[in-house]
Structure formats: structure tokens, C-alpha cells
PDB file of C-alpha atoms in Angstrom:
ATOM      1  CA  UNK A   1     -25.862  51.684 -38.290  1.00  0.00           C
ATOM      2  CA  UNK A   2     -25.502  54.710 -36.105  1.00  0.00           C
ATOM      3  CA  UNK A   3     -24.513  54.242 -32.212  1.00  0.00           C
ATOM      4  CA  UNK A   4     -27.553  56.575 -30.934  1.00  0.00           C
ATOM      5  CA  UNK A   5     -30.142  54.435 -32.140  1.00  0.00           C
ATOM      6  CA  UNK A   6     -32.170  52.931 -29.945  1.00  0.00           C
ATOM      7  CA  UNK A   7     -34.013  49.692 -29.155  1.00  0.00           C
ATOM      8  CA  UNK A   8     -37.369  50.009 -26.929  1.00  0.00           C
ATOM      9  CA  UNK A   9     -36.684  47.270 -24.349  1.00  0.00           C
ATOM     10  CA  UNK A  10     -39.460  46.211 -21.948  1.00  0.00           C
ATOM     11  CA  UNK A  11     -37.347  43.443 -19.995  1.00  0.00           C
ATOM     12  CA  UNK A  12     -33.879  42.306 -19.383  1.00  0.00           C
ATOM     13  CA  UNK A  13     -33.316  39.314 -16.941  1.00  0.00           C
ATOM     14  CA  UNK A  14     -31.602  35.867 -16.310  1.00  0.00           C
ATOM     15  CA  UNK A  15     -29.557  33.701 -16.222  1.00  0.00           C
ATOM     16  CA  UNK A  16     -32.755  31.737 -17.144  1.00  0.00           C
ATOM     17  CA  UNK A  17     -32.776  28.669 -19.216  1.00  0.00           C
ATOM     18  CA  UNK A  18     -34.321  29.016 -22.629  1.00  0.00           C
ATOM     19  CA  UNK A  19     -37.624  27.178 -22.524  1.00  0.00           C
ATOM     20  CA  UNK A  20     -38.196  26.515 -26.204  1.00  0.00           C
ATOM     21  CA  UNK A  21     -36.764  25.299 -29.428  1.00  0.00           C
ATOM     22  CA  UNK A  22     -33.256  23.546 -30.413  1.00  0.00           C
ATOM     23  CA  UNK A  23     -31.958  25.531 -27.564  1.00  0.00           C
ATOM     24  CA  UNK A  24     -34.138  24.337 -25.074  1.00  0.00           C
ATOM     25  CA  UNK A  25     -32.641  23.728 -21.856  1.00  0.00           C
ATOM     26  CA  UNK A  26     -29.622  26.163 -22.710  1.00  0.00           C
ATOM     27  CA  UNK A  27     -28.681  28.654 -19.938  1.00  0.00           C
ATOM     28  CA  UNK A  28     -29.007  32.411 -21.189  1.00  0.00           C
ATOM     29  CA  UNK A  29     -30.118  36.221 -20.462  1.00  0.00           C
ATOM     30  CA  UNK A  30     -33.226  37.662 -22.159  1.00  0.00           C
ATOM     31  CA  UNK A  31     -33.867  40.769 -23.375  1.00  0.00           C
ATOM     32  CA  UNK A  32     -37.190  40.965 -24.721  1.00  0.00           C
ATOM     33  CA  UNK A  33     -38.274  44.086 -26.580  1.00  0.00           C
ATOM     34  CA  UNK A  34     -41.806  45.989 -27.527  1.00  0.00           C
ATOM     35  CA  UNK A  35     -43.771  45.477 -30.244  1.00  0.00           C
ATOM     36  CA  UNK A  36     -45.296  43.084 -32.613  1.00  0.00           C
ATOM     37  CA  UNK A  37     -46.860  42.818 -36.251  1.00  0.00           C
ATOM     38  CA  UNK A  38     -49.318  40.323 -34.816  1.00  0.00           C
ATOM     39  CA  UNK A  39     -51.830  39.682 -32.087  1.00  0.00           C
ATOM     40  CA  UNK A  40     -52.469  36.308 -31.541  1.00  0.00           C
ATOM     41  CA  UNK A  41     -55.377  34.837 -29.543  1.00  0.00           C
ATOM     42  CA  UNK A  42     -53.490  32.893 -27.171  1.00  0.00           C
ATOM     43  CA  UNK A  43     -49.910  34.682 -27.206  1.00  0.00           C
ATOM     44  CA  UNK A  44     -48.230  34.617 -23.659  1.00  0.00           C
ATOM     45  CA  UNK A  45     -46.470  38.326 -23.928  1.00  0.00           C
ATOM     46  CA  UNK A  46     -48.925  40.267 -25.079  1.00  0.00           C
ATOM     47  CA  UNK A  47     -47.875  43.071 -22.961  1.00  0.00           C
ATOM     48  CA  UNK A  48     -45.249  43.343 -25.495  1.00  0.00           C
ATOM     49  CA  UNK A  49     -48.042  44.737 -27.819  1.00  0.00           C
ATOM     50  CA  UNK A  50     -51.278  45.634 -26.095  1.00  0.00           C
ATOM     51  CA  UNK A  51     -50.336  48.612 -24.867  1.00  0.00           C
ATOM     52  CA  UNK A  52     -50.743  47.593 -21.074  1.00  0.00           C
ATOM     53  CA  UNK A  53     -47.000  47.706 -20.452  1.00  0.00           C
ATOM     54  CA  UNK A  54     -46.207  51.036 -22.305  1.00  0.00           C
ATOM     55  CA  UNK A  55     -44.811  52.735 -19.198  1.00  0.00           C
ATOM     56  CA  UNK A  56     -42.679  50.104 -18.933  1.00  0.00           C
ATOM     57  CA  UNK A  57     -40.604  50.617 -22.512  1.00  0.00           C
ATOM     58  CA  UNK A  58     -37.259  52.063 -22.135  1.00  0.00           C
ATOM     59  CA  UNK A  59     -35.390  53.062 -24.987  1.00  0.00           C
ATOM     60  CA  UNK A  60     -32.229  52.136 -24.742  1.00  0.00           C
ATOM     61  CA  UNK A  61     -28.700  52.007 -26.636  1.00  0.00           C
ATOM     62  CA  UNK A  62     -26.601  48.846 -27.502  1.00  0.00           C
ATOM     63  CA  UNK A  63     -24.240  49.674 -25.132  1.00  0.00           C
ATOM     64  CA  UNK A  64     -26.723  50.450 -21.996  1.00  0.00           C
ATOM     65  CA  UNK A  65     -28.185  46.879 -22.652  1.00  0.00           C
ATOM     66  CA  UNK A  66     -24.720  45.140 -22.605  1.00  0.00           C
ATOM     67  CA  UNK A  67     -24.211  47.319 -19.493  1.00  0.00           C
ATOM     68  CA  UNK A  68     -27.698  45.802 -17.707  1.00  0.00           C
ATOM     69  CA  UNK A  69     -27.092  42.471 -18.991  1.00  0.00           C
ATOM     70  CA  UNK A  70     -23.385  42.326 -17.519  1.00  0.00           C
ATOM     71  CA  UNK A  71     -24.801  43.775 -14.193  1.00  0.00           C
ATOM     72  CA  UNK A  72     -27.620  41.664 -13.752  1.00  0.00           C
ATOM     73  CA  UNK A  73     -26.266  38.258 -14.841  1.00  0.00           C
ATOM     74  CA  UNK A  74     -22.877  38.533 -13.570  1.00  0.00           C
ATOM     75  CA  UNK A  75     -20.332  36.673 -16.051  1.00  0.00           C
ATOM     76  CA  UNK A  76     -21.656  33.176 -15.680  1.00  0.00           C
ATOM     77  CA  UNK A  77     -23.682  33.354 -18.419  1.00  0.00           C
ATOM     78  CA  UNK A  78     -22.383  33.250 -22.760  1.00  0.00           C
ATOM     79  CA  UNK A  79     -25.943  32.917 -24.692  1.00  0.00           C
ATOM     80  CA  UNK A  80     -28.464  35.716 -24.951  1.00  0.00           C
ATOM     81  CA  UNK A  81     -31.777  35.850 -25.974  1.00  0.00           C
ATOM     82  CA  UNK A  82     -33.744  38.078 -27.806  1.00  0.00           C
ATOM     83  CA  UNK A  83     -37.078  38.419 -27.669  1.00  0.00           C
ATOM     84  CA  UNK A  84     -40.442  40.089 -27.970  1.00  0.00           C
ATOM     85  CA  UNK A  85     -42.461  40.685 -29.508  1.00  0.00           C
ATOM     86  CA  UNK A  86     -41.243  40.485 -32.457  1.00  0.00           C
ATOM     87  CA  UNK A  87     -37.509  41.099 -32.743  1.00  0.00           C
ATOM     88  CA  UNK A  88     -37.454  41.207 -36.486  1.00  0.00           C
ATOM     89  CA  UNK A  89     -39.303  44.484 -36.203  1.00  0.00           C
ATOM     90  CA  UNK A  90     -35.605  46.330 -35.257  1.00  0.00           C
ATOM     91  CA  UNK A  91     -33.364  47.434 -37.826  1.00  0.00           C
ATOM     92  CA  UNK A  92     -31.541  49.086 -34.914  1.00  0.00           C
ATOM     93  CA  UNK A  93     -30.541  45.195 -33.408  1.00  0.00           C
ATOM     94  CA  UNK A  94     -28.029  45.399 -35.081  1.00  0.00           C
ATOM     95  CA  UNK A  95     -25.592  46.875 -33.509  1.00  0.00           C
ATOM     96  CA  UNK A  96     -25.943  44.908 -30.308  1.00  0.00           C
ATOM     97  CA  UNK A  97     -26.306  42.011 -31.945  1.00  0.00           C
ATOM     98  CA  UNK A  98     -22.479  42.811 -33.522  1.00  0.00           C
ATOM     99  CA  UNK A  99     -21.604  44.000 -29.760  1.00  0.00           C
ATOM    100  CA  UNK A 100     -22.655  40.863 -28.387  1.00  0.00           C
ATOM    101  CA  UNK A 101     -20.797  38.351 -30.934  1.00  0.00           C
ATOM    102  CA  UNK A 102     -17.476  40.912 -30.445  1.00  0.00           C
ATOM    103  CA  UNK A 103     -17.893  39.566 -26.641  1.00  0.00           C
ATOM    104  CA  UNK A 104     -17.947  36.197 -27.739  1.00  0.00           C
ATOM    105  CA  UNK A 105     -21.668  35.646 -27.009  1.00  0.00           C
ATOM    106  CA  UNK A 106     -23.685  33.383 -29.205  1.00  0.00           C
ATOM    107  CA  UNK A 107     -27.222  34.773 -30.007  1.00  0.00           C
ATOM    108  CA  UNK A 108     -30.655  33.191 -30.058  1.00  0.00           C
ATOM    109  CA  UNK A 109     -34.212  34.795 -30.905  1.00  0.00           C
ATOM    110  CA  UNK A 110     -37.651  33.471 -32.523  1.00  0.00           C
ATOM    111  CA  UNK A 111     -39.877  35.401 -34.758  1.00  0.00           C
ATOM    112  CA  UNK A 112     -42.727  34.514 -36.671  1.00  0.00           C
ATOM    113  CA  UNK A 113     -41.052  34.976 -40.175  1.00  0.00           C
ATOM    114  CA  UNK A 114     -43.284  37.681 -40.824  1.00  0.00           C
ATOM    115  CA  UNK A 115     -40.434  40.031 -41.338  1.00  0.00           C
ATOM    116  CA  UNK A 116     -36.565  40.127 -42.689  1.00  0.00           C
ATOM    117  CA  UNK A 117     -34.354  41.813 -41.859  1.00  0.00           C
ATOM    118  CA  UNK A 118     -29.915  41.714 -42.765  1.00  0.00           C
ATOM    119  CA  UNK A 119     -28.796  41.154 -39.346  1.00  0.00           C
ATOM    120  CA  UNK A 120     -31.312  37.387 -39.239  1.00  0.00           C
ATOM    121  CA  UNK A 121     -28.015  36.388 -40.916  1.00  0.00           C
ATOM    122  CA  UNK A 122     -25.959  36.518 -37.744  1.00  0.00           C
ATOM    123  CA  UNK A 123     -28.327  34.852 -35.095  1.00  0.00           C
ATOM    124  CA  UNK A 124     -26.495  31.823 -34.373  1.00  0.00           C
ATOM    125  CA  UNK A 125     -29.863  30.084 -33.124  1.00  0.00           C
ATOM    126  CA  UNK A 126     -32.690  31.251 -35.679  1.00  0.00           C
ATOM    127  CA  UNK A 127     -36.389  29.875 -35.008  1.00  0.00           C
ATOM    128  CA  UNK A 128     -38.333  30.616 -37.425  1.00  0.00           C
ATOM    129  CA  UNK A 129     -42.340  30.250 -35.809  1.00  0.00           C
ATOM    130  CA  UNK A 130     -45.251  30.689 -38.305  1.00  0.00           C
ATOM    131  CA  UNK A 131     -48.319  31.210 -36.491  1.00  0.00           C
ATOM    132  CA  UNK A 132     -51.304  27.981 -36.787  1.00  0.00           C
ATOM    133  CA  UNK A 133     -55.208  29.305 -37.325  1.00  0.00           C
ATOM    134  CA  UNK A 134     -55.799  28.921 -33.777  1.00  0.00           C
ATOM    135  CA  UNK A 135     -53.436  32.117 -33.647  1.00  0.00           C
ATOM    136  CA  UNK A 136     -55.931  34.062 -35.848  1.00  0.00           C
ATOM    137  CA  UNK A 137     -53.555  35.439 -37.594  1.00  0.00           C
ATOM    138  CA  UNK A 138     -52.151  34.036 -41.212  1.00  0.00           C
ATOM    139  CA  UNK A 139     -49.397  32.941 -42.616  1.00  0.00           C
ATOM    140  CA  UNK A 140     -47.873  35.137 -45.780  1.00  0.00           C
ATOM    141  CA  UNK A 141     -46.201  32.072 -47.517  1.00  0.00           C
ATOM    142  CA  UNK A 142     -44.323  33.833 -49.804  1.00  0.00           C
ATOM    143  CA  UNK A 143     -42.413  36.478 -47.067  1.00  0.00           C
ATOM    144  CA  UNK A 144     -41.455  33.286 -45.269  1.00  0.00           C
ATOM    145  CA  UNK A 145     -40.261  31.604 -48.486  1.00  0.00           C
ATOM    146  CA  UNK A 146     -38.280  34.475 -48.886  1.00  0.00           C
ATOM    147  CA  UNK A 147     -36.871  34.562 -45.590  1.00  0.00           C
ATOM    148  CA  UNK A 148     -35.763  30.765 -45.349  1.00  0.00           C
ATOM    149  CA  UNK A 149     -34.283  30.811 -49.110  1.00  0.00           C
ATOM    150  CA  UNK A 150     -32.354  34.154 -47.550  1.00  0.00           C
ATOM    151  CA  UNK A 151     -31.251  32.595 -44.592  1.00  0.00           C
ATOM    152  CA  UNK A 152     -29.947  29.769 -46.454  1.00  0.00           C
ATOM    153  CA  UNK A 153     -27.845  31.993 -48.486  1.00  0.00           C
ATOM    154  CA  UNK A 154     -23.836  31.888 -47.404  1.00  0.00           C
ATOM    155  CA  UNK A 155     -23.516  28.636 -45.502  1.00  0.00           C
ATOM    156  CA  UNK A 156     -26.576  30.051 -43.079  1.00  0.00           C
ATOM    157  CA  UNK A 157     -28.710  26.840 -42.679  1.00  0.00           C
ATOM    158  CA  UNK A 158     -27.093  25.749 -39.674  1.00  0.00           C
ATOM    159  CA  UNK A 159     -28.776  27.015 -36.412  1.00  0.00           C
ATOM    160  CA  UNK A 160     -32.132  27.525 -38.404  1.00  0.00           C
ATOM    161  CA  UNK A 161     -34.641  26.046 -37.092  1.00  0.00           C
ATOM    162  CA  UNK A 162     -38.941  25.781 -37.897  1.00  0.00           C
ATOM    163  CA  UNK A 163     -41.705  25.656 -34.566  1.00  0.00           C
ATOM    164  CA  UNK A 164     -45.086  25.376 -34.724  1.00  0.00           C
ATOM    165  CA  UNK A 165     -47.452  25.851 -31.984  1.00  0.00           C
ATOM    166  CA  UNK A 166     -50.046  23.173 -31.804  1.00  0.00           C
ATOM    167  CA  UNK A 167     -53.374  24.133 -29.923  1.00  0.00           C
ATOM    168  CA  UNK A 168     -55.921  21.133 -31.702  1.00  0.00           C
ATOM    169  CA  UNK A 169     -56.284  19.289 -34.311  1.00  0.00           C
ATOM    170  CA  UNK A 170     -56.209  21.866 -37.016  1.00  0.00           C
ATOM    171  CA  UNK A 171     -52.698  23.229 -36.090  1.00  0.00           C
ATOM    172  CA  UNK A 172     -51.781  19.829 -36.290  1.00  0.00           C
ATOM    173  CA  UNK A 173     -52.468  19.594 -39.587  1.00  0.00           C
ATOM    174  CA  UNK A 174     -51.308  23.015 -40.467  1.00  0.00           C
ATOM    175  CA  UNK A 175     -47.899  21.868 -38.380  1.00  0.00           C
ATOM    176  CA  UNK A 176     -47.920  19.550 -41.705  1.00  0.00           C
ATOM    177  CA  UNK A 177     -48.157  21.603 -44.155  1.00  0.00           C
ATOM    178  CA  UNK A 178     -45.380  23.416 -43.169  1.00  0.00           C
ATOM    179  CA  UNK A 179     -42.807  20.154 -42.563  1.00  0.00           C
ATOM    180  CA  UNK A 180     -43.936  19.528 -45.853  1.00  0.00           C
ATOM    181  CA  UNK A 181     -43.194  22.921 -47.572  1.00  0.00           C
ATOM    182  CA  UNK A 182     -39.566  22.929 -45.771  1.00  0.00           C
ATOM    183  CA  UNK A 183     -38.657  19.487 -45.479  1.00  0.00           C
ATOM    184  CA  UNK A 184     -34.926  20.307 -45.139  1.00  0.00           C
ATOM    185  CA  UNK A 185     -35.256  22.906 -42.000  1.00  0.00           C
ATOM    186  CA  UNK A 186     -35.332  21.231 -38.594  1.00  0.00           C
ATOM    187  CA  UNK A 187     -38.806  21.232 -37.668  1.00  0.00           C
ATOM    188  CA  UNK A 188     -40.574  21.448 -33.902  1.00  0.00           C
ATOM    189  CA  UNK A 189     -44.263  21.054 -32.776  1.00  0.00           C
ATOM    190  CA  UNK A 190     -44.341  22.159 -29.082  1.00  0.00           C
ATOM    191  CA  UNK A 191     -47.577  22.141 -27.659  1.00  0.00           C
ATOM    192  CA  UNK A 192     -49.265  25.239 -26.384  1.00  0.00           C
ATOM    193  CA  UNK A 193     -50.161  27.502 -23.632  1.00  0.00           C
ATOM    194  CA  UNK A 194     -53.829  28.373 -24.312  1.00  0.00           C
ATOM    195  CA  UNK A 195     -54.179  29.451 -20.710  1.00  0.00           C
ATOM    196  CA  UNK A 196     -51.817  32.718 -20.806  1.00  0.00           C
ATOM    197  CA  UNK A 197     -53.945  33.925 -17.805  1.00  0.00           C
ATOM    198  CA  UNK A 198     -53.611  31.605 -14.894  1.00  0.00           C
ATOM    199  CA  UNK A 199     -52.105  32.235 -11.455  1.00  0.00           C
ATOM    200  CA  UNK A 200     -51.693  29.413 -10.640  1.00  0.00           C
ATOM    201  CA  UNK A 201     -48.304  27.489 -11.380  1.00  0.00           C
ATOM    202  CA  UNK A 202     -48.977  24.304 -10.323  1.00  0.00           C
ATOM    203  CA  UNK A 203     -52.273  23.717 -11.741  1.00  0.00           C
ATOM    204  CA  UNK A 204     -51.337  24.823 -14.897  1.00  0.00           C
ATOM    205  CA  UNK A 205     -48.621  22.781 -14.919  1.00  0.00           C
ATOM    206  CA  UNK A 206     -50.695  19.317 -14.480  1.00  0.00           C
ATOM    207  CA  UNK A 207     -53.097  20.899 -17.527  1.00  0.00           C
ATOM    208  CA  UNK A 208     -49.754  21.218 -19.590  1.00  0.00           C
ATOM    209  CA  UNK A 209     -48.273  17.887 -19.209  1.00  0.00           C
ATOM    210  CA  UNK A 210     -51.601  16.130 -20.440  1.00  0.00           C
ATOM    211  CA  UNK A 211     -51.802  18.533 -23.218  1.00  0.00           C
ATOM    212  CA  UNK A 212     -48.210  17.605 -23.992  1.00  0.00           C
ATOM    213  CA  UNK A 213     -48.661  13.962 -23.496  1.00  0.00           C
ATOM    214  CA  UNK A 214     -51.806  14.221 -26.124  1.00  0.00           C
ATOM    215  CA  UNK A 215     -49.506  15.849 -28.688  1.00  0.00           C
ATOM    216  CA  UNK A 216     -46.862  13.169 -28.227  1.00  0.00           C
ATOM    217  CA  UNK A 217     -49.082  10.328 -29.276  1.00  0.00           C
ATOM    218  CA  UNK A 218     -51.222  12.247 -31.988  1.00  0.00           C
ATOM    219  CA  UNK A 219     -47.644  12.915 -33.465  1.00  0.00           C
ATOM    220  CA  UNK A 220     -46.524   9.347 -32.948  1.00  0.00           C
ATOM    221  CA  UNK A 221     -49.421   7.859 -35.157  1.00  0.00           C
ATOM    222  CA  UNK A 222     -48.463  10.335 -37.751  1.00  0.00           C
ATOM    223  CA  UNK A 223     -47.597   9.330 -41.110  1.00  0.00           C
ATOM    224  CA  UNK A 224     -46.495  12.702 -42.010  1.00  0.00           C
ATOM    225  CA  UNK A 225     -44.649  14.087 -39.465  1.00  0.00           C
ATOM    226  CA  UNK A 226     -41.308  11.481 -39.335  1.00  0.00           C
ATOM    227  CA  UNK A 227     -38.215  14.034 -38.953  1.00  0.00           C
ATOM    228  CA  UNK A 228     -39.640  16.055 -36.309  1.00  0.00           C
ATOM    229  CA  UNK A 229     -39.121  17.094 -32.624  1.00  0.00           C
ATOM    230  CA  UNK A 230     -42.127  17.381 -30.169  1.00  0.00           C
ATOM    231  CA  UNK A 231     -41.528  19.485 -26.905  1.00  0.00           C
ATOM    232  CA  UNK A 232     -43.192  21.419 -24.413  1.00  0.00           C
ATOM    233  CA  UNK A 233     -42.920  24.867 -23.195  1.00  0.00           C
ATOM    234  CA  UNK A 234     -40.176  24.178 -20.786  1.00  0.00           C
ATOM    235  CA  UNK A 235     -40.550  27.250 -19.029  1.00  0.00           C
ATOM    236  CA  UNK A 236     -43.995  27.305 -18.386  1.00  0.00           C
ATOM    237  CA  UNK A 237     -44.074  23.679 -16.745  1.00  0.00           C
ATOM    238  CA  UNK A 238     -41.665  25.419 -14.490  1.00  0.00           C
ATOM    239  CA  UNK A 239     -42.949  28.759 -13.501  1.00  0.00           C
ATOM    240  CA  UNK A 240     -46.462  29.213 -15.031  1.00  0.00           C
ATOM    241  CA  UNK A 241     -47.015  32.665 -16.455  1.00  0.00           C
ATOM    242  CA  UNK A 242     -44.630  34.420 -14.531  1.00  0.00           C
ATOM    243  CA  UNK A 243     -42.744  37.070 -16.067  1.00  0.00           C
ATOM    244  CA  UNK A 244     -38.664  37.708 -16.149  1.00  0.00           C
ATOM    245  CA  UNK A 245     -37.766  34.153 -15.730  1.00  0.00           C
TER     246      UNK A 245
END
């Protein structure tokens, strides 16, 4: 992996917690980088791929983003985040993501499974988020079979995780299908943000909790779903839509 590649970076920023997943909760730094192989209806950084942020890409090298990351989070931070996007996109993560683990930092990013690529094997927090219909995009069940076997190989299981997104009834029961097809792989439903739009933190926070509260007892009378973890979108309840936090 050569030092002068670079990795098109739209955002660095924290300490934040993480908002999502196993990790949620955990205090970390972001950097979230450009580009994705989907476009989903309802996704909540689509200035990562609809072009409307383009001026706001910088290309930058492992080392510059250790640099930012050191100068804007101070040292009271050991967890980073990557994000997008989609991450998975990057052969040219690599190197930071070596960088980072040589400093001791553990590493967490989400993808949709859409993509593999050799450094997956080293994120010590690995969610793994196929999209539901509501997305409009669909799921290519053998690349993600393929990824999960992969990531199992060499004693990797630990720190994988599964999320789905749940927007209705019909995510729900695609949320099943996919506990089913990978029993052994924690497994999330976290219920969605299909307002990506709104201004307005606190109402969107009331309209999130009930939406939440709904998925909660729709999972609870569920036969199917047993070994499973429901959350929300931590993040969101806390600061809307607002980017960099």
C-alpha cells in the first residue's frame, strides 16, 4: 500500500459518541469519507454521494488525517470511526487503518456489505448493515455471504456485528430473514430516520421515540426475532440532522 495514496474525506470531527450499533454510546472521532455504491431513499448522508457536497472532498493522506484527528480531538479520545458513505469503497484505508491500531486506537465503521475488501479484517467493531426494501436498493445475498464467511476466517467473528434498519412492516420482516440466514452474528434492528430533512431537533425527536417505542413492541411479540437487540439512532434523538456531531 503506497504512502501517497489518498482517501477523499468530506468530514473529520468529535469526540462524539457513536450513535449506533454494539458500540453505541462509545466515545470516538469520525471521519467520514465520499462516496457510496448505493442511494437509498431515506439515507441521512447523502451528501456523501449526491454530489451536493463535492467542494467539500479533500483528498487527503493517512498521515494528514491522524494529524486533524489529533488536533481536533485533543488526546482524550482512543476509538475512531469511519464512515461514509461507504467505507468499503477504499482500498487506500488501509494504511490509516494500520496507523491508527500502531497508536493503539481501536477502529469502528459500518457498511452495507455490499463490498470486501482485506483490511474489513482489522476493524475491531465491524457492522455489517444490509439495506431493507424501503431503502430501494437490494440486497446481493451471495457478496454478503461471502463477506461474513470471510470475516469469520482467522478467529474474526468477534466485533462483527449485523443492523437492519426498520422503516414498516416489510423491513420488519426482511429484518427476519436476515437473523435467520446468520443466526450466529449478533444481530440489531434500530429503527429509522425517514425524516433526513427536518430542522427541527426537538420535534423530530418526539416523532423518533414513538417510532422507536412501536418497534420495541412489534419486536417483543415476535416469534422470530429472540436473540436480538432493538435500539434507536442515538444520535439523532440527540441532535436531529445536524452534521459533525
Amino acid at each position: 500500500m503506497s504512502s501517497r495514496e489518498t482517501i477523499p474525506v468530506l468530514e473529520i470531527f468529535g469526540p462524539t459518541i457513536q450513535g449506533e450499533g454494539l458500540v453505541i454510546g462509545r466515545k470516538t472521532m469520525f471521519v467520514r469519507t465520499a462516496g457510496c455504491d448505493y442511494s437509498c431513499h431515506w439515507c441521512d448522508s447523502a451528501f456523501t454521494w449526491d454530489g451536493s457536497a463535492k467542494n467539500e472532498i479533500r483528498h487527503m493522506h493517512a498521515e494528514e488525517i491522524l494529524d486533524e484527528l489529533g488536533k481536533i480531538g485533543g488526546s482524550g479520545w482512543s476509538h475512531v470511526t469511519l464512515s461514509g458513505g461507504n467505507p468499503a469503497l477504499l482500498s487506500s484505508l488501509a494504511l490509516l487503518i494500520d496507523n491508527l491500531h500502531e497508536r493503539g486506537f481501536s477502529i469502528a465503521l459500518e457498511t452495507q456489505g455490499s463490498r470486501w475488501q482485506e483490511w474489513l479484517m482489522e476493524i475491531d467493531d465491524l457492522t455489517l448493515s444490509p439495506k431493507p426494501p424501503s431503502s430501494g436498493m437490494k440486497t446481493d445475498w451471495i457478496v454478503l455471504d461471502k463477506i461474513i464467511a470471510r470475516r469469520k476466517e482467522g478467529d474474526r467473528n468477534e466485533g462483527l456485528s449485523l443492523k437492519v434498519v426498520v422503516m414498516d412492516e416489510i423491513d420488519l420482516t426482511y429484518a427476519v430473514q436476515v437473523h435467520q440466514r446468520y443466526p450466529d452474528v449478533p444481530f440489531i434492528i434500530q429503527a429509522g430516520n425517514d425524516d433526513p430533512t427536518s430542522t427541527d431537533p426537538d420535534k423530530l425527536a418526539v416523532k423518533l421515540l414513538k417510532q422507536y417505542a412501536c418497534l420495541v413492541d412489534r419486536v417483543m411479540r415476535s416469534e422470530e426475532l429472540r436473540n436480538v437487540r432493538v435500539l434507536p439512532q442515538l444520535h439523532a434523538l440527540l441532535w436531529g440532522n445536524r452534521r459533525g456531531v
